[in-house]
Coordinates of C-alpha atoms in Angstrom, one line a residue:
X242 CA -39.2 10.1 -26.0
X243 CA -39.5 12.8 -23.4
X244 CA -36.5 14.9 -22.7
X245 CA -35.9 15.6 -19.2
X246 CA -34.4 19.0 -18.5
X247 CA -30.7 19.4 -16.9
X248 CA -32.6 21.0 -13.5
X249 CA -34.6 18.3 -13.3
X250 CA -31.7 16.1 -13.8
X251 CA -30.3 17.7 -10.9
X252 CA -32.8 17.8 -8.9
X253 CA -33.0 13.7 -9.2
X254 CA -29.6 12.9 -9.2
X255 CA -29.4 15.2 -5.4
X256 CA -32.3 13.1 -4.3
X257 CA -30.9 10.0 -5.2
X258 CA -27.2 11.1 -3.7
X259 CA -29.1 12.0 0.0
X260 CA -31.2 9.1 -0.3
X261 CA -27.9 6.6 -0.7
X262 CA -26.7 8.7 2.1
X263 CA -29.3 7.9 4.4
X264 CA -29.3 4.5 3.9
X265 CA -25.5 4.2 4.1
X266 CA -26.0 6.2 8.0
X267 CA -28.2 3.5 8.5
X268 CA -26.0 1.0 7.5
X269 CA -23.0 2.5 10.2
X270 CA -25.3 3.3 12.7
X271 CA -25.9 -0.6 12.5
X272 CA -22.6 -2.1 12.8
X273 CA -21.3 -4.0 15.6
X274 CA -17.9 -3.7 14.7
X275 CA -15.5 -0.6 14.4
X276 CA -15.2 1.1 11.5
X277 CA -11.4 1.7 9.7
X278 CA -10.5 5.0 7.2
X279 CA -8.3 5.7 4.5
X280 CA -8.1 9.3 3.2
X281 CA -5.8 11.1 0.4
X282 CA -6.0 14.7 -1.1
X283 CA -6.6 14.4 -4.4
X284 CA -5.7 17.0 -7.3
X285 CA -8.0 17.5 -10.3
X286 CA -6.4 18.5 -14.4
X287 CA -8.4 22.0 -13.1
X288 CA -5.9 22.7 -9.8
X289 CA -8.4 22.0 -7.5
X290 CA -7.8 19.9 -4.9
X291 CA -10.4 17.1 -2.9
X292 CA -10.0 14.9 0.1
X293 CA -11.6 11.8 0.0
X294 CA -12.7 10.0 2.9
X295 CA -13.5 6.5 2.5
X296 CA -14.4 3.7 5.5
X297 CA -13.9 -0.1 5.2
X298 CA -16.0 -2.4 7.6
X299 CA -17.3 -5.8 8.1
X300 CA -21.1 -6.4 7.3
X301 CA -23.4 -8.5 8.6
X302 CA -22.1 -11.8 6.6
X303 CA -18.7 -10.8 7.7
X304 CA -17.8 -9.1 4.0
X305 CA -15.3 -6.1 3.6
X306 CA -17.1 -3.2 1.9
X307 CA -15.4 0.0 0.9
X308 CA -17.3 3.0 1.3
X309 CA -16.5 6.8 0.0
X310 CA -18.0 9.0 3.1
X311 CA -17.0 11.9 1.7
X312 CA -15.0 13.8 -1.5
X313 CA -15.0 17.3 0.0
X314 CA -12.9 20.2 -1.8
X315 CA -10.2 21.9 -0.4
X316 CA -10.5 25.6 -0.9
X317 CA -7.6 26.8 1.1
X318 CA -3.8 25.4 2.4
X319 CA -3.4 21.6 3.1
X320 CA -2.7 22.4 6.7
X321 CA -3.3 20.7 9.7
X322 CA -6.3 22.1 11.1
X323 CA -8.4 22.3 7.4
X324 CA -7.5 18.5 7.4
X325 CA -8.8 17.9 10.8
X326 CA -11.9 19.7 9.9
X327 CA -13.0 18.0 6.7
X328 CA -12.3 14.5 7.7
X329 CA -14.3 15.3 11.3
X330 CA -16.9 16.9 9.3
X331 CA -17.4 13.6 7.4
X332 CA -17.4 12.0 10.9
X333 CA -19.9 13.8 11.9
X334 CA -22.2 13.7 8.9
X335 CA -22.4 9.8 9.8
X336 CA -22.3 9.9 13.3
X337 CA -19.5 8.0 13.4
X338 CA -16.6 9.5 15.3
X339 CA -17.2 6.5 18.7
X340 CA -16.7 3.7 16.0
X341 CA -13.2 4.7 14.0
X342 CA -10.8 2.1 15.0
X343 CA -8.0 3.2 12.2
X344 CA -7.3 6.3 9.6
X345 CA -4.5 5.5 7.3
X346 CA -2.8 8.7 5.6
X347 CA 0.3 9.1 3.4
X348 CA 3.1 10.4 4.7
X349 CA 2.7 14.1 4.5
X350 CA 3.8 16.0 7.6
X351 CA 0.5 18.2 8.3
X352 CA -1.3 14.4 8.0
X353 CA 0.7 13.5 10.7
X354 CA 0.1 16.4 12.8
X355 CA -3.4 16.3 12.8
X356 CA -3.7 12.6 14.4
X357 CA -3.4 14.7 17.8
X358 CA -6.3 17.1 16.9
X359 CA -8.1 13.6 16.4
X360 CA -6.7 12.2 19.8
X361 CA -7.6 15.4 21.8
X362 CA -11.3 14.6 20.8
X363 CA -10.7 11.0 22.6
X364 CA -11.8 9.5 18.8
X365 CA -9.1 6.6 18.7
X366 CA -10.8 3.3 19.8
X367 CA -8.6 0.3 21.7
X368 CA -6.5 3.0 23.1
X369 CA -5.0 4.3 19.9
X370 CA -2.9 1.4 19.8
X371 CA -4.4 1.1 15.6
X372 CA -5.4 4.4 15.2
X373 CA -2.6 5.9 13.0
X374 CA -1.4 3.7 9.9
X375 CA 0.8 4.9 7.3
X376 CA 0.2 3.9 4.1
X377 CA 2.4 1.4 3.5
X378 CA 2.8 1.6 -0.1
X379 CA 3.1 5.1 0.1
X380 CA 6.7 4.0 1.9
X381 CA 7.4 1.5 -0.9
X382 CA 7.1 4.5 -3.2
X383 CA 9.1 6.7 -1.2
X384 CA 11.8 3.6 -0.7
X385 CA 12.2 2.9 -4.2
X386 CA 12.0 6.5 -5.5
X387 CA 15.5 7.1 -3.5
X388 CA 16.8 4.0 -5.4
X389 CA 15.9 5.5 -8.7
X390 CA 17.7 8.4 -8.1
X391 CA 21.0 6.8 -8.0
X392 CA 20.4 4.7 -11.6
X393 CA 18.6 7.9 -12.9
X394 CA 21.1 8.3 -15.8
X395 CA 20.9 5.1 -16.8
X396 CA 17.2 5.0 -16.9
X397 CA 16.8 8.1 -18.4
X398 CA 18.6 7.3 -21.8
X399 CA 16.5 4.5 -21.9
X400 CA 13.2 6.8 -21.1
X401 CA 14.5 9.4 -23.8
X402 CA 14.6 6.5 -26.6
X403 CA 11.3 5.1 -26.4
X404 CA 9.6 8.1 -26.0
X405 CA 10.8 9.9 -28.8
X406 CA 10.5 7.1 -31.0
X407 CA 6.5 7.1 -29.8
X408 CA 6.4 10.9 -30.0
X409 CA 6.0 10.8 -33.8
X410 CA 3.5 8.7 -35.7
X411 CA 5.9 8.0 -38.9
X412 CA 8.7 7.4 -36.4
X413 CA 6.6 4.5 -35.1
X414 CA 5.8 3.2 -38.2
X415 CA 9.4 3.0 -39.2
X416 CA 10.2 1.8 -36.0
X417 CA 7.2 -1.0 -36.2
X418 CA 8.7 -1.9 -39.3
X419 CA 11.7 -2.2 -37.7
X420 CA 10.5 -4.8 -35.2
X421 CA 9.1 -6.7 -37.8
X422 CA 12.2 -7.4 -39.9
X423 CA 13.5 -8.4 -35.7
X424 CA 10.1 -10.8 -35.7
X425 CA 8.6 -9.0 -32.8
X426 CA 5.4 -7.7 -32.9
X427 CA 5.1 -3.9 -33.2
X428 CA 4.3 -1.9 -29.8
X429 CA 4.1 1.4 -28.3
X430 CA 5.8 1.4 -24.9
X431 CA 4.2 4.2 -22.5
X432 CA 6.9 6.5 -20.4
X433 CA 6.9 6.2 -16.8
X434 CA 5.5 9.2 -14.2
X435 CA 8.0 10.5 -12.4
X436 CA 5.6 10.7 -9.0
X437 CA 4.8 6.7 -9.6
X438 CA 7.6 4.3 -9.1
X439 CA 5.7 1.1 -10.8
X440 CA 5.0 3.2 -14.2
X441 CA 8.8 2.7 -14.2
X442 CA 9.1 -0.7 -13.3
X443 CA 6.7 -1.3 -16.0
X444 CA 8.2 0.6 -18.3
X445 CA 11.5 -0.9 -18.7
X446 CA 10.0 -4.6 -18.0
X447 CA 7.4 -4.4 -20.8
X448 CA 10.6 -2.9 -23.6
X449 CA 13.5 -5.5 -22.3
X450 CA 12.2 -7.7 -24.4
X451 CA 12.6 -5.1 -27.5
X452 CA 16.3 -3.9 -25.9
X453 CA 18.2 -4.8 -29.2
X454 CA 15.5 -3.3 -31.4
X455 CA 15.7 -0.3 -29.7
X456 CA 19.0 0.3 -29.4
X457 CA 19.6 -0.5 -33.2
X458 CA 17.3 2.1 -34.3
X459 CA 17.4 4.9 -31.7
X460 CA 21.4 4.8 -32.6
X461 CA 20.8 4.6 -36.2
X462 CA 18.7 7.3 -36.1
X463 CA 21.3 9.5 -33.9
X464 CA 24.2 8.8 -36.2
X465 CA 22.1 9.8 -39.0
X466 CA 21.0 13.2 -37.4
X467 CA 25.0 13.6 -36.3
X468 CA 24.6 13.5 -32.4
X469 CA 27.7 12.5 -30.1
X470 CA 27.7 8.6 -29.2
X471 CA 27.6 9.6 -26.1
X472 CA 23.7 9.4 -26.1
X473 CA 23.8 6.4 -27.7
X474 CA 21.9 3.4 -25.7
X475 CA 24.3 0.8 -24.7
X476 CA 24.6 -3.0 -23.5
X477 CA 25.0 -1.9 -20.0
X478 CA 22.0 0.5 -20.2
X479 CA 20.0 -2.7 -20.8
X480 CA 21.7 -4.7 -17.9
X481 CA 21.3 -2.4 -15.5
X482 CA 17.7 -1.7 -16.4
X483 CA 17.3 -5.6 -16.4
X484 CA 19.2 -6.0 -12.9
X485 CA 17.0 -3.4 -11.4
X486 CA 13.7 -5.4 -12.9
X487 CA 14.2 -8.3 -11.3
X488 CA 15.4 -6.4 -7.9
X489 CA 12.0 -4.6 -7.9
X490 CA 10.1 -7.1 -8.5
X491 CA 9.7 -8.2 -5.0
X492 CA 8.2 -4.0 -4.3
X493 CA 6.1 -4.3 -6.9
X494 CA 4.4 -7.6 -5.5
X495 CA 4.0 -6.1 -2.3
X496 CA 2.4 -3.0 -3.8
X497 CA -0.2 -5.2 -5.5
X498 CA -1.1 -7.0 -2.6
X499 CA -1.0 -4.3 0.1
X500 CA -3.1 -2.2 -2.5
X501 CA -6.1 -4.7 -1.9
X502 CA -9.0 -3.6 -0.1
X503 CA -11.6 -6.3 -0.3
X504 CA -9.5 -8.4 1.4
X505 CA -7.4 -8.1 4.7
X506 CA -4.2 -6.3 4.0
X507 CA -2.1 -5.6 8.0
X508 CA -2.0 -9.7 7.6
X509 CA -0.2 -9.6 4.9
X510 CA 2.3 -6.4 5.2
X511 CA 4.9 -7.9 7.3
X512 CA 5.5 -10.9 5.0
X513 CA 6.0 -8.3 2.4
X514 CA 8.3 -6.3 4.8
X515 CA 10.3 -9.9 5.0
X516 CA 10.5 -10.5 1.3
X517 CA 11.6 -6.7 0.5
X518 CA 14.2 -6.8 3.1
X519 CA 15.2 -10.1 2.2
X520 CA 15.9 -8.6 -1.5
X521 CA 17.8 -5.4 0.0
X522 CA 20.2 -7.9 1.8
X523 CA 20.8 -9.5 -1.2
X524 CA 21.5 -6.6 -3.2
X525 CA 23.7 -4.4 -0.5
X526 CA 27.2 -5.3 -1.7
X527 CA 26.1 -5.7 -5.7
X528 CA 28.5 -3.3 -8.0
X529 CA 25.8 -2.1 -9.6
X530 CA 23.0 -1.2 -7.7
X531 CA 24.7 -1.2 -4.4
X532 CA 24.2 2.6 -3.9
X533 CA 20.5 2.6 -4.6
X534 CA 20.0 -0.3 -1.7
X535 CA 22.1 1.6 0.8
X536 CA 19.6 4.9 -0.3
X537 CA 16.5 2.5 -0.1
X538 CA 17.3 0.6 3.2
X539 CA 18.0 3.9 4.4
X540 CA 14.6 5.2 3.6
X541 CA 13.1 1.5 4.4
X542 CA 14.3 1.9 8.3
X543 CA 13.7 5.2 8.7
X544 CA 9.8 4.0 8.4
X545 CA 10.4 0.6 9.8
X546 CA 13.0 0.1 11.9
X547 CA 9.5 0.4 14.3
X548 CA 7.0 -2.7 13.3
X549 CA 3.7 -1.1 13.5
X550 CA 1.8 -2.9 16.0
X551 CA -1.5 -3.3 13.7
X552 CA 1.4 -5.3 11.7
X553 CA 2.0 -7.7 14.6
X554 CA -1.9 -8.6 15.4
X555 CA -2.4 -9.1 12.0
X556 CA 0.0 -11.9 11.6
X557 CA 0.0 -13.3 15.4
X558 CA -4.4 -13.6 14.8
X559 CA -2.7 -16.3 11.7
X560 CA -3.1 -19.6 12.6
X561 CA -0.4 -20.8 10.7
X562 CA 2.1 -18.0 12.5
X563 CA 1.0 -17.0 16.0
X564 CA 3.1 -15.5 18.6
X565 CA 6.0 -17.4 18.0
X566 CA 6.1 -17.5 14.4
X567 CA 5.9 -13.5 14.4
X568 CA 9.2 -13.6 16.4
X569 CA 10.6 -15.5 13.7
X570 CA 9.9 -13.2 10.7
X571 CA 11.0 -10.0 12.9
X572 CA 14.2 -11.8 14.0
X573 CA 14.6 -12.5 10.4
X574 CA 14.2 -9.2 9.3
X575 CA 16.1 -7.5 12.3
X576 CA 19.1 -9.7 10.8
X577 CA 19.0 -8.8 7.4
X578 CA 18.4 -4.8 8.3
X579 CA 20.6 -5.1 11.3
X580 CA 17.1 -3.9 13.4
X581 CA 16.5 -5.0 17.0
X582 CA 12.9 -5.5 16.6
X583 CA 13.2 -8.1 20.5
X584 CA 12.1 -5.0 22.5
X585 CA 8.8 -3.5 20.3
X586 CA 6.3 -6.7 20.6
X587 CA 7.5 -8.6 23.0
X588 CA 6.4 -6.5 26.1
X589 CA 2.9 -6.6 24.5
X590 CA 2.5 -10.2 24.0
X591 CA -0.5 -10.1 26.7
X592 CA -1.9 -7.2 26.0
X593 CA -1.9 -8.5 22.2
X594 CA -3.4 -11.7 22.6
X595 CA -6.1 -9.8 24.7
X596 CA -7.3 -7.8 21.9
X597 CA -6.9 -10.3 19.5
X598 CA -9.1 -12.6 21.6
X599 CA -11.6 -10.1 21.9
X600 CA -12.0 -9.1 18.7
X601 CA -12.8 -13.0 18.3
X602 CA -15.4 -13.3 20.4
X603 CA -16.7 -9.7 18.9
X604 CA -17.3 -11.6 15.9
X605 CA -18.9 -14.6 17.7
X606 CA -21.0 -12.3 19.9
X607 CA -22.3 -10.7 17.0
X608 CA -23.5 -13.9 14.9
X609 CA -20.2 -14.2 12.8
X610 CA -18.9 -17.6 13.7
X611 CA -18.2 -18.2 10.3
X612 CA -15.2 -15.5 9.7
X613 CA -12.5 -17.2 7.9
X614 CA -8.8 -15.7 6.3
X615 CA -9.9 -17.7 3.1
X616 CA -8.9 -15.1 0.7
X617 CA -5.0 -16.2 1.8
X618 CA -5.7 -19.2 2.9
X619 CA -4.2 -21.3 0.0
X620 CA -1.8 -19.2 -0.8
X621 CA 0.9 -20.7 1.8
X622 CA 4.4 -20.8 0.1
X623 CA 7.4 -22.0 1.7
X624 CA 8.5 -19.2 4.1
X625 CA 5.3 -19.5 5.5
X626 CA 5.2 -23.0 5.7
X627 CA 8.7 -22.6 7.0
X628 CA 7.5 -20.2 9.7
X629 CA 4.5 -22.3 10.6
X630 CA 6.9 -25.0 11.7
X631 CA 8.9 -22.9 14.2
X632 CA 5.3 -21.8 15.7
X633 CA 4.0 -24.8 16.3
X634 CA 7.3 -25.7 17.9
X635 CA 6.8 -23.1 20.4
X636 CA 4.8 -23.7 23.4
X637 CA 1.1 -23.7 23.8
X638 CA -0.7 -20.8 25.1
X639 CA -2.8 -20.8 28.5
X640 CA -5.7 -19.7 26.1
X641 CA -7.9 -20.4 29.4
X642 CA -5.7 -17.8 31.7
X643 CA -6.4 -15.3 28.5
X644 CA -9.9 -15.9 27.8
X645 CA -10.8 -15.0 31.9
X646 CA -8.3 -11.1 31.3
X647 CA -11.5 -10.6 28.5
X648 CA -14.1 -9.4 30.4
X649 CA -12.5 -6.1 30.9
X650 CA -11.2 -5.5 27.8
X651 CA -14.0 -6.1 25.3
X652 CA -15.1 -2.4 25.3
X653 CA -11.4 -1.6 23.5
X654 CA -13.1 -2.9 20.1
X655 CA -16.6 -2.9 20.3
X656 CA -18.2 0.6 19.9
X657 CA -20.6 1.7 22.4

């Protein structure tokens, strides 16, 4: 067996790296559709930072793809021009800037900012009415992170307990041993990250089960080593910890679903919005968690009391909602927030249905008749079922008076 030398190993893996890149120019170049980004600033064990760039299309067969268009390092401040200037770069390198519909960025202020270097070079397609999306997850982190805050103490006895019994190998054993003689099954329960909201959803889910174990033996252990009982866990520990599990449930569903990305996501986000403010309603006058949903619903309008407008298509394009079943879940959710959401869509109900249209006969221009929401098709439950009755109580739309206001409109989506 020949052993191939680590410059030659170089050399091959470069040519294979520009010859996927060629091929993936190609590939844009030949899309009739536009072209949607996602990009995050990533931070390496080493203290060096990348931005990724990464595009998500249709293909030919009318299948998402996700593509990573660039993992550039940043050398220098996270500022608004040097973000500008590597995501354009990446543009560039593809020949892409006349086909970006959407970017979608975290919430960071100089991310913000650089969406009008981005408009100054006329890049946003359909009139920018798509082009900046904030990740919406990113919110749910920053929504529930203010929650947290105000049942911090609570948590963090429980936090301290199961990782110092798992900082210690014999302490485990004893404590498997201890679970055993309970009739559970030995386990090591991971601590939560403080930057990652779910790590601590998970973390207090996965050890409810184990609360009366734990407590018996973390408090055992800090009588025998003489600390004050005030560090002891207690019954309410556990039922606030339990309380707040079943409250964020409902963000962690919507995490997992909005976190998709071979399958449409804006569809989906304001259900999510419905179901999450649906649970903050519940949970506004509860002795317990009370302050955390005035700090999260706080947090939740500050991002939301506007609906995005990429939101709105992406439910009124749903045959089963439409137009008047989007009016529905947004009254619904203007109730339970106390949000007046009447005057944001409904001036754009044309102008809406225009682009949605279009974008229709985009796909049937282009050979793609057979585009289909399957991936949520059979996953109606009863709000939405709910919802599909108050649409198709509505009245019909002049589809015909619509379809004629096209002609004009078609370059909005379609790239030239």
């Amino acid at each position: 067996m020949q052993i191939v030398s680590r410059t030659t190993t170089r050399n091959d893996l470069i040519k294979m790296f520009k010859t996927q890149r060629d091929d993936l120019t190609a590939e844009l170049q030949h899309l009739t559709v536009s072209i949607a980004l996602t990009s995050d600033i990533w931070n390496a064990c080493s203290k060096q930072d990348y931005l990724c760039v990464t595009g998500h299309y249709l293909d030919s067969e009318c299948r998402i793809q996700k593509k990573i268009l660039g993992f550039r390092p940043m050398d220098f401040a996270h500022t608004v021009d040097n973000i500008f200037a590597i995501i354009l770069s990446v543009l560039e390198t593809y020949d892409i800037t006349h086909r970006i519909l959407s970017i979608t960025l975290d919430n960071a202020s100089a991310n913000t900012k650089s969406i009008a270097l981005f408009t100054e070079r006329n890049i946003p397609q359909a009139g920018g009415y798509f082009f900046h999306q904030r990740c919406a997850c990113h919110i749910i982190n920053l929504v529930v992170q203010s929650g947290l805050k105000k049942v911090s103490n609570r948590i963090e006895r429980i936090r301290d307990a199961i990782s110092w019994i798992g900082s210690s190998n014999p302490r485990f054993q004893e404590f498997g041993r201890h679970c055993t003689l309970n009739g559970l099954r030995p386990r090591r329960f991971q601590t939560d990250m403080p930057v990652r909201w779910n790590s601590t959803y998970l973390m207090l889910k996965n050890c409810l089960e184990y609360d009366t174990t734990i407590s018996g033996f973390y408090n055992m252990k800090l009588a025998e080593s003489g600390c004050p009982p005030a560090q002891s866990l207690t019954p309410d520990d556990w039922y606030v910890a339990k309380i707040f599990v079943e409250f964020l449930q409902v963000f962690y569903n919507a995490t997992v679903t909005l976190s998709g990305v071979y399958y449409p996501t804006s569809s989906q986000a304001i259900h999510q919005i419905v179901e999450m403010s649906d649970m903050l309603n519940t949970y506004r006058e509860d002795d317990l968690l009370g302050d955390a949903v005035v700090a999260m619903e706080t947090k939740f309008k500050k991002y939301w009391s506007e609906m995005p407008f990429l939101y709105a298509l992406g439910v009124i394009v749903d045959p089963r909602i439409k137009l008047a079943g989007l009016e529905y879940l947004l009254e619904f959710t203007g109730n339970k927030l106390s949000i007046d959401y009447s005057e944001q869509i409904i001036p754009n109900r044309l102008l809406t249905f225009k682009i949605s249209c279009s974008k229709f006969l985009v796909f049937m221009s282009a050979g793609l008749a057979a585009f289909t929401l399957n991936h949520h098709q059979n996953r109606t439950d009863n709000r939405c079922r709910q919802v599909g009755a108050f649409s198709n109580a509505g009245k019909k739309t002049n589809q015909q008076v619509l379809l004629l206001q096209l002609h004009d409109l078609l370059h909005l989506l379609v790239p030239n």
